Amino acid sequence: MQSVLEKLDIADESPGVFCGEWRGGGGKIDKISPIDGRKLASVRTASAEDYEAAISFAHEAFLKWRVTPGPVRGETVRRLGNALRDAKHELGQLVTMESGKIVAEGEGEVQEMIDICDLAVGQSRMLYGLTIQSERPNHRLMEQWHPLGVVAVISAFNFPVAVWSWNAALAAVCGDATVWKPSEKTPLSAIAVTKIAERVCRETGADPAIFTLLIGDRKTVGQKLANDRRIPLVSATGSVGMGLNVAKTVHGRLGRTIMELGGNNALVVAPSADIDMATQSIFFGAVGTAGQRCTSTRRVIMHESVASKVRHKLLAAYKSLPIGNPLDKKTVMGPLIDKNAVDLVQHSIQRLKDEGGEILYGGERLSVPGDCYMKPCLATAKPDFDIVQHETFGPLLYLMTYRDFDEAIAIHNNVPQGLTSSIFTNDVREAEKFLSVVGSDCGIANVNTGTSGAEIGGAFGGEKETGGGRESGSDCWKSYMRRQTNTINFSSELPLAQGIEFGAGAGSGTA
């Protein structure tokens, strides 16, 4: 562990604020690894003075960065991607040490950062507008996109670095500066990434404050970001409760938000499904990252004809699951983020029992140093259980059945969240209906692949209580810019739109 920290320039005590310089006048966080309860390092958080300095420096950096040509901005992001490639192994190890996700997932998260940098570099030459046919002669109607300003990025512990990159890489090529408030549960990964970004900016001549870091609590940092009129866009990932608070504040000042909130993701197993593929996807979706992904599979809706077979295969997989130190490559499921996370899952399991659900396997807390481990829980439930309507952020999977396809869709959609969804079927009509307007009501809907593991090329996000935001690929770059519509008259007359004549006798030309 120590060698990884040294390679990433993480000291025993590090300042948690960067705005062109490193500082931290607030309280101290001791980062304890969920793997074994050992202290990794300490971080000095932001004070009120640090906050003001950070936003001021970020705004000054934006004023210079916005007039830098897009392809030149893309060069800084290209070099950032290469620097992340060079540090992939160490950063992946640090993500594992801080969050508890297995090494393959830790390095996979860093690969997401690299991939989004590659996408953003290409986008830096394609920040395109439109030329529109004008109804008036000798007029050109067009739209263009301008940099927006300082973008706040509030990220969660389960993806301690990737979510920042989804926002920051695109915001950077769009001409914006970012202010990053990472989870206080994973501060070291944020510091390591920011130090890499700082080094790259100094090499390219970009103002390092375009990638500002503010580690601190809700009162000192989070609420201030939401209230700050100097920040036109807040991108927030986390719980529905957190999102509601942020959205009310930001929208109260008519600012913009990108919300990536809770998921209660379901996977439908149809009679024609490839059962082996379906169960493999369910297994990864349910226990990957110890069930702490917003895209984790939380509900399995099985046709009665295949329910017994699916249940049998899942039980076999759960019973053979290697649980332990996530730094060991043989481990498939590591710890949850902290003891409180385990407590919350235990509480949900008890609520499930109280409503009449049956525990088929697991759910027990494990006696391991750090007290952050548990066996994943496989259970039966009914769609109308109150606990099923809520997202339990951990390895708790509900199995339920259906008779006809319309019933499956109704069960699937009957939750407040709407992030990601999946169906396993070889019936083309079922597949198409699932993807149609009367099918899945989620922002992401998949056929014959699981709920978890989205590619960066597509827009990522969901509907309903998931927040409606979109990040990453497709045309999400537009969220980080402001649209401007332009009319250019190259005639010697002044015709009005819609053929309106106004004050025809006044002045020269056509009114």
C-alpha atoms as one frame of an Amber mdcrd trajectory, in Angstrom:
protein
   0.000   0.000   0.000   2.739   2.438   0.940   4.553   2.100  -2.375   1.354
   2.928  -4.281   0.833   6.060  -2.195   4.431   7.153  -2.738   4.268   6.639
  -6.512   1.129   8.791  -6.641   2.702  11.475  -4.417   0.242  10.963  -1.553
   1.823  12.098   1.728   0.911  10.967   5.238  -1.026  14.222   5.465  -2.057
  15.996   2.273  -3.860  19.278   1.597  -7.272  18.607   0.064  -7.722  21.842
  -1.891  -6.125  22.679  -5.233  -6.695  25.922  -7.137  -3.360  26.413  -8.829
  -1.758  25.876  -5.446  -2.318  23.265  -2.748  -3.904  24.339   0.507  -6.272
  23.127   3.203  -7.196  25.112   6.279 -10.144  23.043   7.433 -10.531  19.903
   9.488  -8.682  16.631   9.036  -9.992  13.401   7.496  -8.279  10.120   8.346
  -8.881   7.762   5.426  -9.394   4.223   6.733  -9.277   1.416   4.185 -12.379
  -0.810   4.192 -10.119  -3.735   3.305  -8.604  -4.172   6.759  -9.371  -1.067
   8.826  -5.901   0.388   8.430  -5.286   4.099   8.042  -4.015   5.042   4.581
  -3.369   8.767   5.044  -4.883  12.003   6.302  -6.319  14.925   4.342  -6.777
  18.555   5.309 -10.164  19.745   4.070 -11.335  23.117   2.801 -11.986  26.109
   5.014 -14.349  28.936   4.095 -11.341  30.926   2.879 -10.170  27.992   0.763
 -13.574  27.779  -0.864 -13.571  31.421  -1.893 -10.028  31.206  -3.217 -10.796
  28.067  -5.209 -13.884  29.463  -6.940 -12.137  32.748  -7.696  -9.114  31.013
  -9.222 -11.349  28.640 -11.191 -13.302  31.565 -12.625 -10.103  33.390 -13.598
  -8.839  30.210 -15.252 -12.105  29.895 -17.187 -11.796  33.435 -18.572  -8.459
  32.488 -20.160  -9.408  28.931 -21.107 -12.614  29.888 -22.930 -10.707  31.815
 -25.624  -8.249  28.967 -26.181  -9.111  27.170 -29.453 -10.995  23.915 -28.983
  -8.340  21.678 -30.562  -5.692  23.284 -28.345  -7.846  22.516 -25.315  -8.110
  18.986 -26.686  -4.321  18.622 -26.646  -4.267  19.127 -22.866  -6.966  16.480
 -22.488  -5.046  14.144 -24.818  -1.984  14.437 -22.615  -4.130  13.906 -19.528
  -5.369  10.633 -21.024  -1.794   9.525 -21.689  -0.724  10.431 -18.149  -3.603
   8.351 -16.801  -2.448   5.455 -19.009   0.989   5.655 -17.438  -0.496   5.626
 -13.922  -3.298   3.120 -14.586  -1.957   0.333 -12.382  -1.181   2.525  -9.378
  -4.415   4.514  -9.642  -6.397   1.296  -9.944  -4.708  -0.020  -6.806  -5.501
   3.202  -4.931  -9.161   3.063  -5.998  -9.267  -0.499  -4.622  -7.567   0.481
  -1.382  -9.982   3.367  -0.795 -13.293   1.974  -2.044 -12.872  -1.779  -1.618
 -13.740  -2.688  -5.210 -11.664  -5.503  -6.692  -8.489  -4.707  -8.646 -10.055
  -5.496 -12.027 -12.801  -2.955 -11.320 -10.338  -0.403  -9.948  -8.212  -0.533
 -13.077 -11.371  -0.664 -15.189 -12.469   2.615 -13.661  -9.175   4.238 -14.618
  -9.644   2.853 -18.134 -12.984   4.682 -18.233 -11.084   7.902 -17.545  -8.696
   7.158 -20.384 -11.548   6.333 -22.745 -13.486   9.512 -22.003 -10.332  11.570
 -22.569  -9.985   9.928 -25.991 -13.629  10.716 -26.777 -13.256  14.306 -25.596
 -10.158  14.882 -27.727 -12.143  13.972 -30.832 -15.025  16.141 -29.668 -12.702
  19.128 -29.305 -12.713  19.446 -33.107 -16.468  18.883 -33.414 -18.130  21.495
 -31.198 -20.439  22.157 -34.085 -23.508  24.321 -34.556 -26.081  24.455 -37.359
 -26.952  26.579 -40.358 -30.743  26.853 -40.587 -32.860  27.914 -43.552 -34.185
  31.412 -42.929 -37.696  32.377 -44.063 -36.398  35.843 -44.953 -34.456  36.500
 -48.171 -30.753  37.285 -47.899 -30.637  36.186 -44.270 -28.624  33.459 -42.609
 -29.961  31.760 -39.502 -27.502  29.714 -37.447 -26.629  28.512 -33.979 -23.316
  28.151 -32.231 -22.059  26.892 -28.880 -19.955  28.860 -26.400 -18.154  27.826
 -23.199 -20.449  27.950 -20.186 -18.306  28.781 -17.151 -17.206  27.039 -13.974
 -18.764  23.577 -13.619 -19.089  21.946 -10.187 -18.707  18.160 -10.106 -19.969
  16.366  -6.999 -19.012  12.680  -7.162 -19.742   9.622  -5.001 -17.478   7.045
  -3.362 -18.430   4.087  -5.563 -16.780   5.587  -8.653 -14.235   7.861  -6.986
 -12.507   9.022 -10.189 -14.469   7.963 -13.299 -17.483  10.229 -12.735 -15.207
  13.250 -12.416 -13.601  12.425 -15.754 -16.967  12.005 -17.526 -17.623  15.640
 -16.660 -14.172  17.195 -16.519 -12.800  15.897 -19.836 -15.820  17.125 -21.778
 -16.053  20.380 -19.830 -12.374  21.054 -20.523 -12.622  20.692 -24.306 -15.802
  22.795 -24.198 -13.800  25.628 -22.625 -15.003  25.295 -19.021 -13.179  25.022
 -15.716 -14.281  22.392 -13.190 -14.450  22.418  -9.412 -14.477  18.886  -8.026
 -16.042  17.947  -4.704 -15.273  14.237  -4.306 -16.751  12.012  -1.636 -15.065
  12.435   1.725 -14.920   8.624   1.793 -12.478   8.530  -1.140 -10.341  11.686
  -0.948  -6.956  10.182  -1.812  -7.937   9.046  -5.299  -9.154  12.579  -6.023
  -5.883  14.087  -4.840  -3.849  11.651  -6.952  -5.845  12.409 -10.105  -5.718
  16.156  -9.519  -1.934  16.017  -9.127  -1.687  14.255 -12.477  -3.947  16.892
 -14.069  -1.875  19.676 -12.480   1.334  18.275 -13.934  -0.184  17.964 -17.405
  -1.521  21.530 -17.328   1.853  22.915 -16.351   3.458  20.993 -19.229   0.961
  22.318 -21.798   0.800  25.870 -20.450  -2.838  25.592 -19.418  -3.880  27.191
 -16.137  -3.935  24.277 -13.646  -6.958  25.841 -11.940  -9.150  24.559 -14.773
  -9.105  21.368 -12.687  -9.803  22.648  -9.168 -10.284  20.333  -6.181 -12.309
  21.056  -3.038 -12.457  18.293  -0.439 -14.864  19.165   2.318 -18.224  18.512
   3.897 -21.719  19.464   2.775 -21.809  22.715   4.753 -18.357  24.017   3.846
 -18.328  22.952   0.193 -21.405  21.111  -1.107 -24.123  23.567  -0.170 -21.974
  26.522  -1.170 -21.428  25.081  -4.644 -25.176  24.698  -5.059 -25.783  28.284
  -3.918 -22.940  29.917  -5.842 -24.150  32.049  -8.765 -20.633  31.943 -10.233
 -21.285  28.275 -11.028 -23.832  27.927 -13.862 -23.834  24.106 -13.858 -23.698
  21.566 -11.016 -23.258  17.912 -11.918 -24.110  15.756  -8.906 -23.927  11.987
  -8.442 -25.313  10.381  -5.306 -28.506   9.578  -3.447 -31.965  10.815  -4.386
 -32.116  12.812  -1.153 -28.859  14.572  -1.923 -30.006  15.269  -5.476 -33.277
  16.797  -4.335 -31.459  19.186  -2.008 -28.929  20.212  -4.650 -31.545  20.580
  -7.397 -33.840  22.758  -5.282 -30.985  25.097  -4.471 -29.460  25.304  -7.941
 -32.785  25.628  -9.742 -33.843  28.197  -7.148 -31.208  30.494  -8.638 -32.081
  29.294 -12.179 -28.839  27.391 -12.558 -28.446  24.115 -14.442 -27.988  20.603
 -13.083 -26.945  17.166 -14.304 -28.332  14.651 -11.817 -27.219  11.014 -11.628
 -29.083   9.610  -8.643 -30.544   6.310  -7.453 -31.113   3.151  -9.465 -33.426
   0.205  -8.748 -32.441  -1.756 -11.791 -34.261  -4.850 -12.999 -33.378  -7.670
 -15.357 -36.181  -9.618 -17.060 -35.576 -13.285 -17.902 -37.994 -14.411 -20.623
 -38.910 -18.019 -21.502 -36.638 -17.984 -24.572 -33.631 -16.533 -22.735 -30.167
 -18.044 -22.764 -30.222 -18.921 -19.058 -26.450 -19.238 -18.722 -25.910 -15.743
 -20.152 -28.713 -14.313 -18.046 -27.429 -15.733 -14.760 -23.858 -14.623 -15.490
 -25.112 -11.085 -16.083 -27.276 -11.138 -12.971 -24.379 -12.397 -10.873 -21.973
  -9.691 -12.025 -24.639  -7.006 -11.828 -25.626  -7.945  -8.284 -22.262  -8.587
  -6.605 -19.910  -6.386  -8.656 -18.540  -3.542  -6.517 -20.335  -5.341  -3.653
 -23.649  -4.143  -5.069 -22.568  -0.510  -4.729 -23.021   0.585  -8.334 -25.874
   2.836  -9.352 -26.313   0.316 -12.180 -26.245  -2.763  -9.935 -28.920  -5.383
 -10.642 -31.370  -5.211  -7.733 -34.452  -6.995  -9.096 -34.756 -10.120 -11.261
 -38.143 -10.625 -12.918 -38.296 -14.232 -14.147 -40.947 -15.984 -16.192 -42.525
 -18.796 -14.174 -41.290 -21.400 -16.669 -37.603 -20.571 -16.086 -37.682 -19.311
 -12.478 -36.569 -22.572 -10.890 -33.591 -22.943 -13.234 -32.473 -19.331 -12.758
 -32.778 -19.625  -8.984 -30.762 -22.860  -8.956 -27.924 -21.390 -11.029 -27.777
 -18.208  -8.963 -27.649 -20.166  -5.716 -24.722 -22.194  -7.031 -22.888 -19.013
  -8.077 -23.514 -17.257  -4.757 -22.321 -20.244  -2.735 -19.039 -20.426  -4.655
 -18.347 -16.658  -4.567 -14.792 -15.788  -3.392 -15.133 -12.966  -0.840 -12.072
 -11.302   0.651  -9.224  -8.866   0.125  -9.935  -7.070  -3.185  -6.202  -6.709
  -3.854  -6.102 -10.490  -4.322  -6.903 -11.159  -7.998  -8.844 -14.303  -7.047
 -11.351 -12.247  -5.068 -14.655 -11.507  -6.800 -16.319  -9.446  -4.046 -14.546
  -7.256  -1.544 -15.833  -5.138   1.339 -18.503  -2.472   1.328 -17.281   1.080
   1.727 -17.649   1.166   5.523 -19.383  -0.395   8.521 -22.392   1.888   8.164
 -22.994   0.604   4.617 -23.175  -2.952   5.969 -25.569  -1.797   8.691 -27.904
  -0.274   6.082 -28.039  -3.514   4.078 -28.728  -5.473   7.272 -31.594  -3.119
   8.025 -33.075  -3.675   4.553 -32.799  -7.446   4.951 -34.752  -7.247   8.190
 -37.419  -5.097   6.547 -37.673  -7.633   3.741 -38.205 -10.437   6.251 -40.811
  -8.402   8.086 -42.770  -7.969   4.833 -42.718 -11.693   4.114 -39.677 -12.104
   1.885 -37.592 -15.279   2.058 -33.803 -15.283   2.313 -32.473 -17.947  -0.039
 -28.809 -17.350   0.688 -26.429 -15.041   2.497 -26.909 -11.684   4.116 -24.691
 -12.419   7.115 -22.063  -9.983   8.312 -18.567 -11.507   8.206 -16.053 -11.280
  11.038 -13.171  -9.687   9.147 -10.905  -6.835  10.305 -12.531  -3.539   9.385
 -16.064  -4.959   9.813 -17.015  -4.035   6.228 -17.658  -7.483   4.777 -20.841
  -9.476   4.336 -22.187 -12.320   2.249 -24.326 -11.111  -0.656 -28.008 -11.749
  -0.067 -30.296 -13.569  -2.501 -33.983 -13.342  -1.606 -37.518 -13.705  -2.899
 -39.822 -10.696  -2.838 -43.097  -9.416  -4.195 -43.179  -6.326  -6.409 -45.465
  -4.440  -4.025 -43.175  -4.784  -0.992 -42.292  -1.351   0.364 -38.603  -2.274
   0.656 -38.516  -3.194  -3.048 -39.462   0.399  -3.926 -36.269   1.668  -2.302
 -32.693   1.377  -3.458 -30.560  -0.586  -1.012 -26.998   0.331  -1.903 -25.409
  -3.051  -1.386 -25.483  -6.733  -2.397 -29.199  -7.453  -1.891 -30.978  -9.072
  -4.845 -34.734  -9.678  -5.110 -36.163 -12.536  -7.191 -39.753 -12.323  -8.418
 -41.834 -13.984 -11.134 -44.308 -13.106 -13.886 -46.761 -14.927 -16.172 -47.184
 -12.708 -19.239 -44.929 -10.099 -20.785 -47.122  -7.084 -20.065 -47.039  -8.055
 -16.387 -43.227  -8.177 -16.521 -43.063  -4.649 -17.943 -45.535  -3.384 -15.349
 -43.463  -4.897 -12.521 -40.306  -3.509 -14.049 -41.603   0.062 -14.310 -43.398
   0.159 -10.964 -40.555   1.730  -8.966 -39.669   5.429  -8.512 -36.207   5.052
 -10.072 -35.391   4.744 -13.768 -31.692   4.330 -14.483 -30.893   1.086 -16.300
 -32.726  -2.069 -17.336 -32.212  -5.319 -19.183 -34.075  -8.185 -20.796 -32.754
 -11.587 -21.804 -34.848 -12.985 -24.624 -34.490 -14.531 -28.071 -37.955 -13.349
 -29.049 -37.521 -10.324 -31.314 -41.023  -9.053 -30.522 -40.332  -9.050 -26.783
 -36.983  -7.339 -27.333 -38.469  -4.622 -29.496 -41.401  -4.042 -27.155 -39.020
  -3.738 -24.191 -37.165  -0.965 -26.057 -40.350   0.744 -27.270 -42.343   3.594
 -25.759 -44.500   1.071 -23.852 -41.476  -0.889 -22.600 -38.728   0.029 -20.147
 -39.065   3.547 -18.718 -35.354   3.789 -17.920 -32.691   5.967 -19.487 -30.745
   2.821 -20.416 -32.413  -0.334 -21.758 -30.407  -3.376 -22.853 -31.157  -6.653
 -24.622 -29.141  -9.786 -23.817 -26.601  -7.898 -21.749 -26.792  -6.856 -18.118
 -27.764  -3.674 -16.319 -24.183  -2.839 -15.337 -21.142  -1.927 -17.422 -22.196
   0.960 -19.697 -19.806   2.113 -22.419 -18.651   5.729 -22.437 -19.769   6.259
 -26.040 -23.447   6.412 -25.104 -25.228   8.990 -22.988 -25.381   7.748 -19.396
 -28.282   8.608 -17.103 -31.867   7.885 -16.166 -35.408   9.096 -15.693 -37.819
   9.651 -12.777 -36.024   9.843  -9.417 -32.726   9.042 -11.121 -32.743  12.718
 -12.059 -32.943  12.920 -15.834 -29.313  13.917 -16.319 -26.944  12.587 -18.981
 -23.161  12.327 -18.925 -20.365  10.839 -21.028 -20.898  10.176 -24.747 -23.382
  10.962 -27.533 -24.147  14.719 -27.504 -23.711  15.194 -23.748 -21.019  17.783
 -24.479 -23.820  20.265 -25.140 -24.653  20.294 -21.423 -21.346  22.049 -20.759
 -21.917  24.855 -23.256 -24.402  27.622 -23.878 -26.358  27.693 -27.130 -26.614
  30.916 -29.101 -28.941  31.500 -32.063 -27.720  34.052 -34.632 -29.448  35.903
 -37.470 -27.285  37.626 -40.072 -28.945  40.001 -42.530 -26.796  40.614 -45.604
 -29.467  42.548 -47.510 -30.229  46.281 -47.569 -33.763  45.785 -46.256 -35.305
  44.846 -42.877 -38.022  42.227 -43.421 -39.618  40.841 -40.257 -40.285  37.189
 -39.618 -43.798  35.802 -40.140 -44.322  38.464 -42.827 -45.218  41.110 -40.254
 -45.340  44.709 -41.468 -44.725  47.318 -38.783 -44.573  51.056 -39.332 -44.216
  50.768 -43.112 -43.987  54.520 -43.546 -41.164  55.002 -41.083 -37.551  55.010
 -42.213 -36.208  53.291 -45.286 -36.476  49.731 -46.437 -39.124  47.160 -45.639
 -40.276  47.075 -42.022
